[in-house]
Amino acid sequence: MAYTDKILEKSIDPSVHKMLERAEKLNLETVWDRYEAMLPECGFGELGVCCRNCNMGPCRISPFDDQGPKKGVCGATADIIVARNLIRMIAGGAAAHSDHGRDLAHTLLLTAEGKGGGYEIKDEEKLKALAGEYSIETQGRTKEQIALDLARAVYGEFGKQEGFVQFTRRAPEKRVALWKSLGIDPRGIDREIVEIMHRTHIGVDNDPVNLILQGLKASIADGWGGSTIATELSDVLFGTPMPVRSQSNLGVLKQDHVNIIVHGHEPVLSEMIVAASNDPELVGLAEKLGAKGINVAGICCTGNEIIMRHGIPIVGNFLQQELAVITGAVEAMIVDVQCIMPSLGPLSECFHTKFISTSPKAKFPGAIHMEFSEEKAFDIARQIVQAAVENYSLRIPEKVLIPEDKTECMVGFSAEAIVKALGGTLDPLLNAIKSGDIKGIAGVVGCNNPKIKHDHGHVVLVRELIKNNVLVTTTGCNAIACAKSGLMLPEAADQAGDGLKGVCRTLGVPPVLHMGSCVDISRILTLCASVANALGVDISDLPVAGAAPEWMSEKAVSIGAYVVSSGIFTVLGTVPPVLGSKVVTELLTRGANEVVGATFAVEPDPVKGAGLMIAHMDKKRQALGI
Amino acid sequence: MSQPKEIFVKTHRCVGCLSCTIACAVEHSKSKTLFGAISETPVPKSRVYVQWVEPDGKVPLVCRHCEDAPCMYACISGAISRDENGVVITDTDKCIGCWTCVMVCPYGVIGRHLEEHKAYRCDRCPDREIPACVSACPTGALVYDTVDSFSAKVRNHVSRELLRAERG
């Protein structure tokens, strides 16, 4: 099948080509059409020099020296405006991740109190380990008693006013000392986010460096706080992921099954949907309506959560959400929060697909709202699954077109799973790094963005890294891109350099390790901290680097900020809205090295991006004398 | 002979975002990209202007390339001429920076290039099919069209309005 260049240039994924052609034929609009209609995008916005923080404006600073206003009405320069806007993005991202973590803490609390409508504590070992970090007594106590204390302690982190966030103390002592000396050791999760909103109000903090430091502080509260809480409590409630095989891409949808897609981020909902879909009564109903069964599959990070824990197949990443509906084979698209396009409502109306929103925080035009609550979790999940099953009879066979593309993958590499794969200790990994078999570890994460050919940035960068013996850990939409491209199979070791290939073959693992959803970047932080502690150095001394080749969300800005704050050099594939300020750009790309021992770089070319990461690792290896 | 296109302004559509000014400066930069243009010397110049008129008027203005161009006749060094597409151009080699063109321009859309000591104005983006300012306008306040076609659209619109008024 020959596709037009217009279609081919949008993605490297053949399933996307197929569905875009279908969209064109059915005259359906997708994210790529809307992106094209938006061009050229606003230059003031691209440079970050517009300010809407008060009503003397809106103001925008002319980027060209001798023309147009150089200061906002209040007197704010481009440097001040860019810094304020950037940290407001961090506040948005940190709030999203951390509110996700808060929901898990709430679920654990209800479960411990016996009010969780079907949840249980699945990983008692992790519960006890976390309790240990909080100095909670575990001897002679039931798991519910421990969980109650843990949930309360963790809940307390959000509204804490003084002290520190417990999980930040996983970072090496040197790093924590550095944060303290810079005044960026977060006191509480919500507090730092609120302080960003205060400082960026008209007439408060007008020092770009002071503003950025507060941004870093809130981002640390996200990465080592809210996100870590989300990861760890999800493991306690749903089990710590262990390697499992599954499949990825639109081809996992089944012609003869009821297809239910869970899309969004929190496992609290999707875990129950998975459980309800196994209810014999509902399976029976599906069969009665002519289906062979119920097929649950995921999109985005909720997909990452359930593929990691149950091997539930994953339909695709962010830019494939509309395409899934366009297959015409989806009975229900069930969503909770984050990265859900409002376009799904009107698009679903072109098919029989039920677009079901579940979170009181996230309602959408054209969606049926079936509100989820943890207390009645299983019952509500059952109702939602039933609505999906009943919808099967309304499927229009002539409108169904499911691409055949699907790829096997091995996922589920939590930090615990990696240690287990290494034989119970980090030593084999440390030895491989020391010997040079593994040059370094990369964390490649982030979204999709129609500014970049879909998955091209992700896959090309990762291939280049493994070819150069860099072990890749990944989460989020990058993980899904890698799974679809076959990079998450032990056989993909063939594409790696000789050193990494040998390590992967010995351990039977892929060269690209799926570590979970976007909050699970906390797993990468924990792993880096363990490696640094084992070597007695700071994270910034390690041959590690991060990348977000196709990032777009505010969450990604917060992630980038906490990764750099943790001492990890990070390459961005799309330009953040900061170039309107020389001071902020200089600080992020150079000055930060003197402050936190790491910087950002922007490189849209994924091969060159990988090159920057590899050069950074070489430099760090040399400094370590390995 | 085919009709040349002009940049028409629909003032009621302008929201004053100044996107046209950015696009114009970028098009007249060396790199032709925003991220490159902002660090170039000399600083790239916009040739389109958005005037504010009390209380809420926003009016984009750009060289009209007048058929009977006052600037062309006033230029004492013979730097201003009209090319085969009807575009009034300033030959910067000949321009002596006397600003006579500025004095006679009825629209005030000729600028002074401080680094080069020359006058500059809209050149209708010779490398582009559609001028950068028109492409960048998110609301359709700038339109690149022939007089015939633009007027026909205005007539179409007013005719529909007239009929609707008559028929209720």
PDB file of C-alpha atoms in Angstrom, chain A residues 54-274:
ATOM      1  CA  CYS A  54      -2.447  40.673  35.619  1.00  0.00           C
ATOM      2  CA  ASN A  55      -5.026  42.791  33.904  1.00  0.00           C
ATOM      3  CA  MET A  56      -2.820  45.762  33.108  1.00  0.00           C
ATOM      4  CA  GLY A  57      -1.804  43.471  30.235  1.00  0.00           C
ATOM      5  CA  PRO A  58      -1.836  41.088  28.470  1.00  0.00           C
ATOM      6  CA  CYS A  59       1.729  42.118  27.721  1.00  0.00           C
ATOM      7  CA  ARG A  60       4.234  40.800  25.262  1.00  0.00           C
ATOM      8  CA  ILE A  61       7.843  41.740  24.814  1.00  0.00           C
ATOM      9  CA  SER A  62       9.194  42.315  21.348  1.00  0.00           C
ATOM     10  CA  PRO A  63      12.033  39.897  20.689  1.00  0.00           C
ATOM     11  CA  PHE A  64      13.655  42.376  18.300  1.00  0.00           C
ATOM     12  CA  ASP A  65      15.792  44.940  20.080  1.00  0.00           C
ATOM     13  CA  ASP A  66      14.748  48.211  18.539  1.00  0.00           C
ATOM     14  CA  GLN A  67      11.093  47.567  17.868  1.00  0.00           C
ATOM     15  CA  GLY A  68       8.112  47.202  20.139  1.00  0.00           C
ATOM     16  CA  PRO A  69       7.847  47.135  23.933  1.00  0.00           C
ATOM     17  CA  LYS A  70      10.816  45.850  25.934  1.00  0.00           C
ATOM     18  CA  LYS A  71       9.012  45.759  29.265  1.00  0.00           C
ATOM     19  CA  GLY A  72       5.574  44.745  30.450  1.00  0.00           C
ATOM     20  CA  VAL A  73       3.266  47.393  31.901  1.00  0.00           C
ATOM     21  CA  CYS A  74       4.550  46.576  35.411  1.00  0.00           C
ATOM     22  CA  GLY A  75       8.138  46.849  34.201  1.00  0.00           C
ATOM     23  CA  ALA A  76       8.805  43.120  33.918  1.00  0.00           C
ATOM     24  CA  THR A  77      11.517  42.354  31.391  1.00  0.00           C
ATOM     25  CA  ALA A  78      11.574  39.351  29.077  1.00  0.00           C
ATOM     26  CA  ASP A  79      13.854  37.603  31.605  1.00  0.00           C
ATOM     27  CA  ILE A  80      11.293  38.009  34.387  1.00  0.00           C
ATOM     28  CA  ILE A  81       8.339  37.030  32.219  1.00  0.00           C
ATOM     29  CA  VAL A  82      10.045  33.937  30.791  1.00  0.00           C
ATOM     30  CA  ALA A  83      11.140  32.755  34.236  1.00  0.00           C
ATOM     31  CA  ARG A  84       7.654  33.297  35.683  1.00  0.00           C
ATOM     32  CA  ASN A  85       5.996  31.464  32.810  1.00  0.00           C
ATOM     33  CA  LEU A  86       8.426  28.557  32.972  1.00  0.00           C
ATOM     34  CA  ILE A  87       7.921  27.919  36.663  1.00  0.00           C
ATOM     35  CA  ARG A  88       4.163  28.206  36.272  1.00  0.00           C
ATOM     36  CA  MET A  89       4.524  25.322  33.823  1.00  0.00           C
ATOM     37  CA  ILE A  90       6.480  23.446  36.479  1.00  0.00           C
ATOM     38  CA  ALA A  91       3.693  24.185  38.966  1.00  0.00           C
ATOM     39  CA  GLY A  92       1.154  22.715  36.524  1.00  0.00           C
ATOM     40  CA  GLY A  93       3.206  19.601  35.937  1.00  0.00           C
ATOM     41  CA  ALA A  94       4.122  19.058  39.580  1.00  0.00           C
ATOM     42  CA  ALA A  95       0.471  19.545  40.555  1.00  0.00           C
ATOM     43  CA  ALA A  96      -0.668  16.935  38.026  1.00  0.00           C
ATOM     44  CA  HIS A  97       1.849  14.275  39.077  1.00  0.00           C
ATOM     45  CA  SER A  98       1.411  14.978  42.745  1.00  0.00           C
ATOM     46  CA  ASP A  99      -2.368  14.993  42.656  1.00  0.00           C
ATOM     47  CA  HIS A 100      -2.064  11.570  41.058  1.00  0.00           C
ATOM     48  CA  GLY A 101       0.114  10.563  44.021  1.00  0.00           C
ATOM     49  CA  ARG A 102      -2.439  12.034  46.418  1.00  0.00           C
ATOM     50  CA  ASP A 103      -5.166   9.885  44.872  1.00  0.00           C
ATOM     51  CA  LEU A 104      -3.081   6.783  45.522  1.00  0.00           C
ATOM     52  CA  ALA A 105      -2.537   7.880  49.128  1.00  0.00           C
ATOM     53  CA  HIS A 106      -6.295   8.342  49.444  1.00  0.00           C
ATOM     54  CA  THR A 107      -6.914   4.873  48.027  1.00  0.00           C
ATOM     55  CA  LEU A 108      -4.393   3.329  50.404  1.00  0.00           C
ATOM     56  CA  LEU A 109      -6.005   5.149  53.326  1.00  0.00           C
ATOM     57  CA  LEU A 110      -9.481   3.895  52.406  1.00  0.00           C
ATOM     58  CA  THR A 111      -8.144   0.393  51.867  1.00  0.00           C
ATOM     59  CA  ALA A 112      -6.425   0.399  55.246  1.00  0.00           C
ATOM     60  CA  GLU A 113      -9.644   1.611  56.867  1.00  0.00           C
ATOM     61  CA  GLY A 114     -11.538  -1.195  55.163  1.00  0.00           C
ATOM     62  CA  LYS A 115     -13.483   1.255  53.020  1.00  0.00           C
ATOM     63  CA  GLY A 116     -11.767   0.542  49.702  1.00  0.00           C
ATOM     64  CA  GLY A 117     -14.386  -0.949  47.415  1.00  0.00           C
ATOM     65  CA  GLY A 118     -12.350  -3.928  46.304  1.00  0.00           C
ATOM     66  CA  TYR A 119      -8.754  -2.816  46.744  1.00  0.00           C
ATOM     67  CA  GLU A 120      -6.263  -4.796  48.778  1.00  0.00           C
ATOM     68  CA  ILE A 121      -2.664  -4.559  49.792  1.00  0.00           C
ATOM     69  CA  LYS A 122      -0.858  -6.737  47.286  1.00  0.00           C
ATOM     70  CA  ASP A 123       2.793  -6.058  48.087  1.00  0.00           C
ATOM     71  CA  GLU A 124       3.311  -6.416  51.799  1.00  0.00           C
ATOM     72  CA  GLU A 125       7.077  -6.499  51.426  1.00  0.00           C
ATOM     73  CA  LYS A 126       7.099  -3.064  49.843  1.00  0.00           C
ATOM     74  CA  LEU A 127       4.581  -1.799  52.399  1.00  0.00           C
ATOM     75  CA  LYS A 128       7.007  -2.757  55.148  1.00  0.00           C
ATOM     76  CA  ALA A 129       9.994  -1.287  53.343  1.00  0.00           C
ATOM     77  CA  LEU A 130       8.181   2.041  52.924  1.00  0.00           C
ATOM     78  CA  ALA A 131       7.013   1.905  56.541  1.00  0.00           C
ATOM     79  CA  GLY A 132      10.685   1.502  57.437  1.00  0.00           C
ATOM     80  CA  GLU A 133      11.556   4.700  55.587  1.00  0.00           C
ATOM     81  CA  TYR A 134       8.919   6.502  57.654  1.00  0.00           C
ATOM     82  CA  SER A 135      10.027   4.758  60.895  1.00  0.00           C
ATOM     83  CA  ILE A 136       6.616   3.170  61.246  1.00  0.00           C
ATOM     84  CA  GLU A 137       6.537   0.128  63.510  1.00  0.00           C
ATOM     85  CA  THR A 138       5.899  -3.075  61.561  1.00  0.00           C
ATOM     86  CA  GLN A 139       6.601  -5.770  64.131  1.00  0.00           C
ATOM     87  CA  GLY A 140       3.507  -7.673  65.229  1.00  0.00           C
ATOM     88  CA  ARG A 141       1.148  -5.439  63.273  1.00  0.00           C
ATOM     89  CA  THR A 142      -1.323  -6.304  60.520  1.00  0.00           C
ATOM     90  CA  LYS A 143      -0.719  -4.971  57.062  1.00  0.00           C
ATOM     91  CA  GLU A 144      -3.805  -2.790  57.433  1.00  0.00           C
ATOM     92  CA  GLN A 145      -2.448  -1.212  60.607  1.00  0.00           C
ATOM     93  CA  ILE A 146       0.863  -0.491  58.918  1.00  0.00           C
ATOM     94  CA  ALA A 147      -0.887   0.782  55.801  1.00  0.00           C
ATOM     95  CA  LEU A 148      -3.038   3.147  57.850  1.00  0.00           C
ATOM     96  CA  ASP A 149       0.018   4.764  59.437  1.00  0.00           C
ATOM     97  CA  LEU A 150       1.837   4.864  56.110  1.00  0.00           C
ATOM     98  CA  ALA A 151      -1.136   6.373  54.256  1.00  0.00           C
ATOM     99  CA  ARG A 152      -1.509   9.084  56.914  1.00  0.00           C
ATOM    100  CA  ALA A 153       2.195   9.858  56.876  1.00  0.00           C
ATOM    101  CA  VAL A 154       2.275  10.050  53.092  1.00  0.00           C
ATOM    102  CA  TYR A 155      -0.935  12.078  52.972  1.00  0.00           C
ATOM    103  CA  GLY A 156       0.776  14.482  55.337  1.00  0.00           C
ATOM    104  CA  GLU A 157       3.571  15.135  52.828  1.00  0.00           C
ATOM    105  CA  PHE A 158       1.235  17.116  50.614  1.00  0.00           C
ATOM    106  CA  GLY A 159       0.139  19.681  53.170  1.00  0.00           C
ATOM    107  CA  LYS A 160       3.351  19.704  55.172  1.00  0.00           C
ATOM    108  CA  GLN A 161       4.614  23.203  56.069  1.00  0.00           C
ATOM    109  CA  GLU A 162       8.058  22.489  57.478  1.00  0.00           C
ATOM    110  CA  GLY A 163      10.743  19.844  57.446  1.00  0.00           C
ATOM    111  CA  PHE A 164      11.320  17.736  54.367  1.00  0.00           C
ATOM    112  CA  VAL A 165       9.580  15.216  52.123  1.00  0.00           C
ATOM    113  CA  GLN A 166      10.674  11.748  53.259  1.00  0.00           C
ATOM    114  CA  PHE A 167      11.377  10.123  49.882  1.00  0.00           C
ATOM    115  CA  THR A 168      13.778  12.951  48.925  1.00  0.00           C
ATOM    116  CA  ARG A 169      16.120  11.337  51.425  1.00  0.00           C
ATOM    117  CA  ARG A 170      16.629   8.473  48.983  1.00  0.00           C
ATOM    118  CA  ALA A 171      18.893  10.826  47.081  1.00  0.00           C
ATOM    119  CA  PRO A 172      22.604  10.616  47.945  1.00  0.00           C
ATOM    120  CA  GLU A 173      23.588  12.664  50.997  1.00  0.00           C
ATOM    121  CA  LYS A 174      25.707  14.967  48.848  1.00  0.00           C
ATOM    122  CA  ARG A 175      22.688  15.783  46.694  1.00  0.00           C
ATOM    123  CA  VAL A 176      20.457  16.488  49.679  1.00  0.00           C
ATOM    124  CA  ALA A 177      23.166  18.698  51.174  1.00  0.00           C
ATOM    125  CA  LEU A 178      23.372  20.590  47.881  1.00  0.00           C
ATOM    126  CA  TRP A 179      19.597  21.099  47.788  1.00  0.00           C
ATOM    127  CA  LYS A 180      19.712  22.390  51.367  1.00  0.00           C
ATOM    128  CA  SER A 181      22.536  24.799  50.612  1.00  0.00           C
ATOM    129  CA  LEU A 182      20.631  26.168  47.623  1.00  0.00           C
ATOM    130  CA  GLY A 183      17.414  26.439  49.631  1.00  0.00           C
ATOM    131  CA  ILE A 184      15.623  24.061  47.250  1.00  0.00           C
ATOM    132  CA  ASP A 185      14.991  21.125  49.579  1.00  0.00           C
ATOM    133  CA  PRO A 186      11.171  21.034  49.436  1.00  0.00           C
ATOM    134  CA  ARG A 187       9.261  21.507  52.690  1.00  0.00           C
ATOM    135  CA  GLY A 188       6.030  19.982  51.487  1.00  0.00           C
ATOM    136  CA  ILE A 189       4.577  19.113  48.110  1.00  0.00           C
ATOM    137  CA  ASP A 190       1.608  21.472  47.864  1.00  0.00           C
ATOM    138  CA  ARG A 191       3.469  24.287  49.578  1.00  0.00           C
ATOM    139  CA  GLU A 192       6.112  24.603  46.881  1.00  0.00           C
ATOM    140  CA  ILE A 193       3.493  24.591  44.111  1.00  0.00           C
ATOM    141  CA  VAL A 194       1.462  27.254  45.911  1.00  0.00           C
ATOM    142  CA  GLU A 195       4.583  29.327  46.428  1.00  0.00           C
ATOM    143  CA  ILE A 196       5.182  29.342  42.678  1.00  0.00           C
ATOM    144  CA  MET A 197       1.703  30.767  42.153  1.00  0.00           C
ATOM    145  CA  HIS A 198       2.385  33.401  44.803  1.00  0.00           C
ATOM    146  CA  ARG A 199       5.812  34.372  43.532  1.00  0.00           C
ATOM    147  CA  THR A 200       4.591  34.736  39.954  1.00  0.00           C
ATOM    148  CA  HIS A 201       1.686  36.992  40.928  1.00  0.00           C
ATOM    149  CA  ILE A 202       2.065  40.620  39.861  1.00  0.00           C
ATOM    150  CA  GLY A 203       4.746  42.351  41.871  1.00  0.00           C
ATOM    151  CA  VAL A 204       6.254  39.510  43.887  1.00  0.00           C
ATOM    152  CA  ASP A 205       9.412  37.674  42.782  1.00  0.00           C
ATOM    153  CA  ASN A 206      11.098  39.503  39.924  1.00  0.00           C
ATOM    154  CA  ASP A 207      14.526  37.886  39.980  1.00  0.00           C
ATOM    155  CA  PRO A 208      14.789  35.280  37.192  1.00  0.00           C
ATOM    156  CA  VAL A 209      17.314  33.153  39.096  1.00  0.00           C
ATOM    157  CA  ASN A 210      15.323  33.228  42.329  1.00  0.00           C
ATOM    158  CA  LEU A 211      12.192  32.292  40.367  1.00  0.00           C
ATOM    159  CA  ILE A 212      13.896  29.366  38.630  1.00  0.00           C
ATOM    160  CA  LEU A 213      15.249  28.064  41.952  1.00  0.00           C
ATOM    161  CA  GLN A 214      11.690  27.910  43.296  1.00  0.00           C
ATOM    162  CA  GLY A 215      10.722  26.043  40.136  1.00  0.00           C
ATOM    163  CA  LEU A 216      13.448  23.485  40.826  1.00  0.00           C
ATOM    164  CA  LYS A 217      12.266  23.173  44.417  1.00  0.00           C
ATOM    165  CA  ALA A 218       8.708  22.381  43.374  1.00  0.00           C
ATOM    166  CA  SER A 219       9.961  19.971  40.735  1.00  0.00           C
ATOM    167  CA  ILE A 220      11.989  18.055  43.350  1.00  0.00           C
ATOM    168  CA  ALA A 221       8.798  17.858  45.411  1.00  0.00           C
ATOM    169  CA  ASP A 222       7.244  16.275  42.333  1.00  0.00           C
ATOM    170  CA  GLY A 223       9.953  13.805  41.310  1.00  0.00           C
ATOM    171  CA  TRP A 224      11.160  12.683  44.725  1.00  0.00           C
ATOM    172  CA  GLY A 225       7.788  13.434  46.366  1.00  0.00           C
ATOM    173  CA  GLY A 226       4.481  13.234  44.529  1.00  0.00           C
ATOM    174  CA  SER A 227       5.657  10.996  41.701  1.00  0.00           C
ATOM    175  CA  THR A 228       7.541   8.649  44.007  1.00  0.00           C
ATOM    176  CA  ILE A 229       4.470   8.433  46.218  1.00  0.00           C
ATOM    177  CA  ALA A 230       2.340   7.587  43.159  1.00  0.00           C
ATOM    178  CA  THR A 231       4.741   4.827  42.134  1.00  0.00           C
ATOM    179  CA  GLU A 232       5.353   3.308  45.537  1.00  0.00           C
ATOM    180  CA  LEU A 233       1.757   3.268  46.724  1.00  0.00           C
ATOM    181  CA  SER A 234       0.612   1.841  43.380  1.00  0.00           C
ATOM    182  CA  ASP A 235       3.079  -0.980  43.948  1.00  0.00           C
ATOM    183  CA  VAL A 236       1.749  -1.553  47.464  1.00  0.00           C
ATOM    184  CA  LEU A 237      -1.853  -1.681  46.241  1.00  0.00           C
ATOM    185  CA  PHE A 238      -1.449  -3.391  42.892  1.00  0.00           C
ATOM    186  CA  GLY A 239       1.858  -5.190  43.112  1.00  0.00           C
ATOM    187  CA  THR A 240       5.403  -4.249  42.153  1.00  0.00           C
ATOM    188  CA  PRO A 241       5.875  -4.899  38.435  1.00  0.00           C
ATOM    189  CA  MET A 242       7.962  -7.886  37.407  1.00  0.00           C
ATOM    190  CA  PRO A 243       8.958  -8.825  33.843  1.00  0.00           C
ATOM    191  CA  VAL A 244       5.983  -9.913  31.775  1.00  0.00           C
ATOM    192  CA  ARG A 245       5.382 -10.346  28.065  1.00  0.00           C
ATOM    193  CA  SER A 246       2.678  -8.515  26.184  1.00  0.00           C
ATOM    194  CA  GLN A 247       1.833  -6.847  22.887  1.00  0.00           C
ATOM    195  CA  SER A 248       1.675  -3.303  21.648  1.00  0.00           C
ATOM    196  CA  ASN A 249       0.078  -1.179  18.927  1.00  0.00           C
ATOM    197  CA  LEU A 250      -3.397  -0.778  17.389  1.00  0.00           C
ATOM    198  CA  GLY A 251      -3.353  -4.395  16.212  1.00  0.00           C
ATOM    199  CA  VAL A 252      -4.040  -5.532  19.787  1.00  0.00           C
ATOM    200  CA  LEU A 253      -7.672  -4.524  19.285  1.00  0.00           C
ATOM    201  CA  LYS A 254      -9.719  -7.578  18.372  1.00  0.00           C
ATOM    202  CA  GLN A 255     -12.284  -7.850  15.613  1.00  0.00           C
ATOM    203  CA  ASP A 256     -14.420 -10.385  17.476  1.00  0.00           C
ATOM    204  CA  HIS A 257     -14.106  -9.082  21.049  1.00  0.00           C
ATOM    205  CA  VAL A 258     -15.600  -6.276  23.043  1.00  0.00           C
ATOM    206  CA  ASN A 259     -12.730  -3.755  23.005  1.00  0.00           C
ATOM    207  CA  ILE A 260     -12.396  -1.571  26.063  1.00  0.00           C
ATOM    208  CA  ILE A 261      -9.672   1.037  26.139  1.00  0.00           C
ATOM    209  CA  VAL A 262      -8.525   2.615  29.377  1.00  0.00           C
ATOM    210  CA  HIS A 263      -6.775   5.915  28.768  1.00  0.00           C
ATOM    211  CA  GLY A 264      -5.318   8.436  31.145  1.00  0.00           C
ATOM    212  CA  HIS A 265      -2.967   7.979  34.055  1.00  0.00           C
ATOM    213  CA  GLU A 266      -4.022   6.568  37.380  1.00  0.00           C
ATOM    214  CA  PRO A 267      -4.099   2.817  37.987  1.00  0.00           C
ATOM    215  CA  VAL A 268      -6.838   3.243  40.606  1.00  0.00           C
ATOM    216  CA  LEU A 269      -9.521   3.111  37.913  1.00  0.00           C
ATOM    217  CA  SER A 270      -7.860   0.872  35.342  1.00  0.00           C
ATOM    218  CA  GLU A 271      -7.019  -1.853  37.875  1.00  0.00           C
ATOM    219  CA  MET A 272     -10.714  -2.171  38.699  1.00  0.00           C
ATOM    220  CA  ILE A 273     -11.724  -2.111  35.031  1.00  0.00           C
ATOM    221  CA  VAL A 274      -9.326  -5.004  34.453  1.00  0.00           C
TER     222      VAL A 274
END
